[in-house]
Backbone as a printed PyTorch tensor [residue, N CA C, xyz], in Angstrom:
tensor([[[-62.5580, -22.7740,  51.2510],
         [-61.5040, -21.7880,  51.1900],
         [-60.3880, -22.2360,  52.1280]],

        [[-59.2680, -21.9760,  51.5190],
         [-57.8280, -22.5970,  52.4270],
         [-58.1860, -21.2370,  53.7420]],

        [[-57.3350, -21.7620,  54.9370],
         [-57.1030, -20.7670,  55.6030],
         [-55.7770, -19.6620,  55.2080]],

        [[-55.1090, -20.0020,  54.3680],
         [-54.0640, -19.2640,  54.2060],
         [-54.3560, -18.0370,  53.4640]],

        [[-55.7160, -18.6820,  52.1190],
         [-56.3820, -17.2050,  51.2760],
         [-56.8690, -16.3560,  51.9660]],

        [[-57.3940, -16.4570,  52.9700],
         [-57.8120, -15.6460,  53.9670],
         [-57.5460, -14.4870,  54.2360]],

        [[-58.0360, -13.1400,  53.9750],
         [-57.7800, -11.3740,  53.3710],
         [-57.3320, -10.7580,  54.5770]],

        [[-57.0570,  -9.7810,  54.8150],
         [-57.0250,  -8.6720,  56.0530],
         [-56.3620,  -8.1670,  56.7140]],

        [[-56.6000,  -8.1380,  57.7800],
         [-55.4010,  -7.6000,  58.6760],
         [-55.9660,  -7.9470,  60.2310]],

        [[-55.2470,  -8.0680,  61.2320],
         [-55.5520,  -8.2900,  62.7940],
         [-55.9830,  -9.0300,  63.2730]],

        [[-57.1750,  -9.0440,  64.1470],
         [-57.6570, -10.3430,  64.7290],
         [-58.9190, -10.8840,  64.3700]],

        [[-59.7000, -10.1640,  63.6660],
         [-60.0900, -10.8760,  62.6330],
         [-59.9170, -11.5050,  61.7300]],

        [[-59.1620, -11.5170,  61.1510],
         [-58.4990, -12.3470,  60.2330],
         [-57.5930, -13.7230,  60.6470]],

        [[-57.6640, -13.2950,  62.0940],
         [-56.5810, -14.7400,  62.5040],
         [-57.7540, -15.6190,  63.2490]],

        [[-58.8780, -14.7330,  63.6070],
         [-59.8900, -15.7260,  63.5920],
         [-60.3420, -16.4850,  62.9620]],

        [[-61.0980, -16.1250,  62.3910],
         [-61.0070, -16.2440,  60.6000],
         [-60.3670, -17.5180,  60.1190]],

        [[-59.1160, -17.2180,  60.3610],
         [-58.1510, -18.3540,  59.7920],
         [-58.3900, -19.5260,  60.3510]],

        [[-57.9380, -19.3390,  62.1980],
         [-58.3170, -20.5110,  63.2590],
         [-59.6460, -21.5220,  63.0400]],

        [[-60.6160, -20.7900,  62.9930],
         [-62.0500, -21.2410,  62.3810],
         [-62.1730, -22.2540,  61.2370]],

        [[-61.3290, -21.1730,  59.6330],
         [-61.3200, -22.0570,  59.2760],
         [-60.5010, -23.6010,  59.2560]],

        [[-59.3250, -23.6810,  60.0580],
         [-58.0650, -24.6910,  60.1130],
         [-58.8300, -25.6190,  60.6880]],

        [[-59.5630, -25.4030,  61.6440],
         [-60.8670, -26.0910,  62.5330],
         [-61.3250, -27.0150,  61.8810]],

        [[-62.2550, -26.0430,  60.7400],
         [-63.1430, -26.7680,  60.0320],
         [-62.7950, -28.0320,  59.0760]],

        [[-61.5760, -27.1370,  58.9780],
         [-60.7660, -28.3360,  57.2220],
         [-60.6700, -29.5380,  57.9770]],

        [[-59.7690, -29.3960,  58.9580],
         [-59.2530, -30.9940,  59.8120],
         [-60.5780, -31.3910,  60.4230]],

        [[-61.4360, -31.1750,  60.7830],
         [-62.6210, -31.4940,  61.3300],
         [-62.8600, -32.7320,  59.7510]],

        [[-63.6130, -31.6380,  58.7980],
         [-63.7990, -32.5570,  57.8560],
         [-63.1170, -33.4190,  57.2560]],

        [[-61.8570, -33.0810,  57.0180],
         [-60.6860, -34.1280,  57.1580],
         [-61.1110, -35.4970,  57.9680]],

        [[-61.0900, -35.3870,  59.1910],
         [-61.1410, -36.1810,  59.6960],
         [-62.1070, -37.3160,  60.0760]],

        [[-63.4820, -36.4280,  59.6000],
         [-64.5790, -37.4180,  59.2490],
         [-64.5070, -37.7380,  57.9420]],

        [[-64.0110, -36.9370,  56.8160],
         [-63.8300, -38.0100,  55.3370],
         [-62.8580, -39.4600,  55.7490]],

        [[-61.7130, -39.4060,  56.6030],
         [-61.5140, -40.6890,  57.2880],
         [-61.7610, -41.4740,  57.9230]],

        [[-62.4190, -41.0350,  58.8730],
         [-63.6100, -41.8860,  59.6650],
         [-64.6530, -42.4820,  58.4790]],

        [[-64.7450, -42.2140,  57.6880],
         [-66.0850, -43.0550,  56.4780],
         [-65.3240, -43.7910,  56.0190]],

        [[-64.2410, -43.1310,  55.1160],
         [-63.2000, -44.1460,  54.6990],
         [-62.8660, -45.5020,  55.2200]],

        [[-62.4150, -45.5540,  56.5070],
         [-61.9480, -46.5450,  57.4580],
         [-63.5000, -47.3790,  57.4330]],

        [[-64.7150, -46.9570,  57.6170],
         [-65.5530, -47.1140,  58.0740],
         [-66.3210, -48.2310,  56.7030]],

        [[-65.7390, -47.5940,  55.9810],
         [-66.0040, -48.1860,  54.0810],
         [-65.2230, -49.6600,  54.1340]],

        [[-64.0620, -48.8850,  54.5230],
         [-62.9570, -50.1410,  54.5640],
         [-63.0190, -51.5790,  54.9650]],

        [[-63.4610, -51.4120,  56.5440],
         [-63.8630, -52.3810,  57.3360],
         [-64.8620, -53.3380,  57.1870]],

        [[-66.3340, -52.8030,  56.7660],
         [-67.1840, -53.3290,  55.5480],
         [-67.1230, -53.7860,  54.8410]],

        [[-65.8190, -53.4020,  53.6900],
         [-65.4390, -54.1030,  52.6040],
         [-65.0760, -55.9310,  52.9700]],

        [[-64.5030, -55.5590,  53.8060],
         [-63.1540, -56.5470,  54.7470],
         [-64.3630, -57.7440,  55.0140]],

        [[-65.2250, -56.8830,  55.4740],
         [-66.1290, -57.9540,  56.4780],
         [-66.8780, -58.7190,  55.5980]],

        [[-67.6410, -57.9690,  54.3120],
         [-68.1660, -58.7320,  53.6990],
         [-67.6020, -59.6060,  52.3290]],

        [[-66.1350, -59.4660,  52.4270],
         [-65.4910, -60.2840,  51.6340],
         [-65.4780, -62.0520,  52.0140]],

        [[-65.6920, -62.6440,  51.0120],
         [-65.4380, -64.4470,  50.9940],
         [-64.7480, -64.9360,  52.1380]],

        [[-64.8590, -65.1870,  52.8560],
         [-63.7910, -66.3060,  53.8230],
         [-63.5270, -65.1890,  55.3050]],

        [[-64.5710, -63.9570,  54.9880],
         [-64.3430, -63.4610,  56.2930],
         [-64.5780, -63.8760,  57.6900]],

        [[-63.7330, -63.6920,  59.0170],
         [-63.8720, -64.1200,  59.7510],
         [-65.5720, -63.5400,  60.4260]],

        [[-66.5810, -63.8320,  61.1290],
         [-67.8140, -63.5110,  61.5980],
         [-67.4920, -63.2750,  62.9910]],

        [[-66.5530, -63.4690,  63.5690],
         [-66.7910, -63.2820,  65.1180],
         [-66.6960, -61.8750,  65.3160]],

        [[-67.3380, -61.2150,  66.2400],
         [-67.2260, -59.9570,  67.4490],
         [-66.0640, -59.5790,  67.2990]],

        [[-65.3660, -60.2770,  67.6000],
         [-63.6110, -59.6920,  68.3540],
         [-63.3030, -59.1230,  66.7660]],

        [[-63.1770, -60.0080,  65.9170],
         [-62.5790, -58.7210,  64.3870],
         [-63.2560, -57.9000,  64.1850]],

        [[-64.7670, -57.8850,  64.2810],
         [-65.9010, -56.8020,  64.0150],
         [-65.3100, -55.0750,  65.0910]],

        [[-65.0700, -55.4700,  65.9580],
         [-64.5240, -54.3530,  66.8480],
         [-63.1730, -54.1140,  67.1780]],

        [[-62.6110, -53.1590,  67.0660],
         [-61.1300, -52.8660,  67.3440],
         [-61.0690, -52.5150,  68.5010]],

        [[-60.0860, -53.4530,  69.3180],
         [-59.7690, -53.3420,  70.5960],
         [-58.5590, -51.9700,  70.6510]],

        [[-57.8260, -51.6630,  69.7980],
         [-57.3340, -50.1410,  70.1610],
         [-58.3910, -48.7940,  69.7070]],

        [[-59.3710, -49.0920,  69.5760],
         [-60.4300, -47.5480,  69.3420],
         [-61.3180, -47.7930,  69.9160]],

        [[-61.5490, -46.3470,  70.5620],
         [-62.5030, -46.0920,  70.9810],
         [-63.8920, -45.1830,  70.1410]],

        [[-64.7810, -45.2930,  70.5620],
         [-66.0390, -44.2170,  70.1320],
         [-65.9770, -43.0430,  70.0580]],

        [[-65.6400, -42.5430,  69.0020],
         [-65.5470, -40.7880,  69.2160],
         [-67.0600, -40.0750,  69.1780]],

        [[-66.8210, -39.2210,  70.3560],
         [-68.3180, -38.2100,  70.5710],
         [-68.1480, -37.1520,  69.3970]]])
């Protein structure tokens, strides 16, 4: 459910909403994290890929908890 369909009136409802805006970009943001995660895989196990460490890991990211 969008947060915008979201019924009511007061502060429930803006909870409600917050919660769900949460959730969407949350999952949002792990359907990109797989994506990227798909991506990189692809990359790696393509013909003529490089094998070393240093391309395997991206020196601008870090580990998200």
């Amino acid at each position: 459910m969008l947060p915008d369909k979201i019924g009511g009136s007061g502060e429930v409802r803006d909870r409600a909403r917050a919660t769900a805006r949460r959730l969407v970009r949350a999952a949002a943001e792990e359907g990109a994290e797989r994506g990227l995660r798909a991506v990189r895989s692809a990359i790696a196990a393509a013909p003529g890929a490089s094998r070393s460490p240093r391309s395997a890991a991206s020196p601008d990211r870090t580990p998200s908890a």
